[in-house]
Amino acid sequence: MKEEAEANAADDAKQKEEADKINGADALIFSTEKQLKEFGDKLSADKKAPIEAGLEKLKAAHSSRNFADIDAASAELQAAWNVASEEMYKAGEQPQGGEQPQADGQAQGGDNVTDVDFEEVKEEK
């Protein structure tokens, strides 16, 4: 039995690698579709198009189980998301609605906050 396991170790490793690639592609497809539904309206058309194209390539490679194409499409899709996420991050840094953050760290809205001293009292048992 041990000899049989050793003889099939290389084939088992190859099957595991293939299963991991298929599962990774499946997870990437799912997460990309979810993120496009959630953040698609926040992306410009020139950033969204490469993501959708990469997603279609990955779906085709996933359904055909072409592992070389899965790797290439996954890398292309990740690169497209990196570019798009930079745009979303920069858009998120800009203040919304013309409100400017205050430099002294005070909140807008007139909250009346007072710093007070306190003393911790420990009860004896």
XYZ file of C-alpha atoms in Angstrom:
125
model
C 0.000 0.000 0.000
C 2.847 2.366 0.857
C 4.567 1.575 -2.452
C 1.333 2.329 -4.308
C 1.045 5.715 -2.592
C 4.627 6.574 -3.490
C 4.077 5.497 -7.089
C 1.019 7.745 -7.442
C 2.419 10.737 -5.534
C 3.328 12.710 -8.664
C -0.088 12.134 -10.250
C -1.821 13.070 -7.001
C 0.193 16.285 -6.749
C -0.753 17.192 -10.332
C -4.444 16.523 -9.671
C -4.299 18.623 -6.494
C -2.671 21.515 -8.357
C -5.336 21.345 -11.073
C -8.136 21.268 -8.500
C -6.612 24.255 -6.702
C -6.446 26.230 -9.967
C -10.065 25.402 -10.806
C -11.205 26.349 -7.298
C -9.159 29.561 -7.351
C -10.617 30.546 -10.718
C -14.115 29.775 -9.474
C -13.577 31.945 -6.385
C -12.126 34.776 -8.482
C -15.100 34.657 -10.859
C -17.544 34.770 -7.957
C -15.780 37.612 -6.142
C -15.370 39.639 -9.340
C -19.046 39.335 -10.201
C -19.968 40.339 -6.657
C -17.626 43.328 -6.662
C -18.877 44.470 -10.060
C -22.438 44.428 -8.748
C -21.393 46.316 -5.622
C -18.865 48.799 -7.017
C -19.581 48.760 -10.765
C -21.330 52.121 -10.718
C -18.302 53.710 -9.039
C -15.929 52.639 -11.813
C -15.344 54.596 -14.983
C -16.073 52.802 -18.258
C -12.390 52.643 -19.220
C -11.577 50.828 -15.949
C -14.638 48.577 -15.965
C -14.190 47.268 -19.539
C -10.850 45.474 -18.910
C -12.314 43.848 -15.780
C -15.325 42.556 -17.696
C -13.105 41.335 -20.560
C -10.796 39.546 -18.132
C -13.785 38.005 -16.397
C -15.109 36.607 -19.677
C -11.687 35.162 -20.542
C -11.457 33.561 -17.114
C -14.949 32.081 -17.428
C -14.045 30.585 -20.821
C -10.780 29.140 -19.510
C -12.550 27.803 -16.414
C -15.242 26.040 -18.416
C -12.682 24.511 -20.815
C -10.332 23.607 -17.936
C -7.389 25.143 -19.803
C -4.919 25.699 -16.962
C -2.494 27.906 -18.888
C -5.358 30.198 -19.917
C -6.687 30.202 -16.339
C -3.351 31.503 -15.091
C -3.130 34.165 -17.816
C -6.748 35.318 -17.405
C -6.439 35.416 -13.615
C -3.323 37.578 -13.838
C -5.024 39.887 -16.366
C -8.110 40.207 -14.182
C -6.045 40.932 -11.064
C -4.091 43.627 -12.919
C -7.314 45.253 -14.122
C -8.704 45.261 -10.575
C -5.486 46.814 -9.247
C -5.811 49.729 -11.671
C -9.511 50.163 -10.898
C -8.997 49.965 -7.138
C -6.415 52.761 -7.312
C -9.037 54.952 -8.991
C -11.636 54.057 -6.355
C -9.158 54.749 -3.549
C -8.264 58.164 -4.940
C -11.947 59.018 -5.351
C -12.556 57.991 -1.746
C -9.839 60.310 -0.436
C -11.522 63.434 -1.795
C -14.002 65.086 0.581
C -17.633 64.653 -0.413
C -20.128 67.496 -0.757
C -17.649 70.333 -0.452
C -17.001 69.684 3.247
C -13.455 70.382 4.195
C -11.933 68.468 7.108
C -10.897 70.737 9.956
C -7.209 70.885 10.678
C -7.529 71.058 14.480
C -9.343 67.707 14.666
C -12.641 69.103 15.952
C -15.819 67.598 14.609
C -18.267 69.684 12.652
C -21.798 69.950 13.928
C -21.295 71.787 17.205
C -20.822 68.814 19.528
C -19.992 70.158 22.972
C -17.303 67.822 24.308
C -15.458 68.492 27.556
C -12.337 66.772 28.831
C -12.542 65.889 32.514
C -10.223 64.364 35.076
C -11.258 61.090 36.663
C -10.083 58.934 39.522
C -10.308 55.155 39.518
C -11.687 53.783 42.770
C -10.933 50.155 43.605
C -13.095 48.388 46.123
C -11.381 46.355 48.815
C -12.600 42.808 49.355
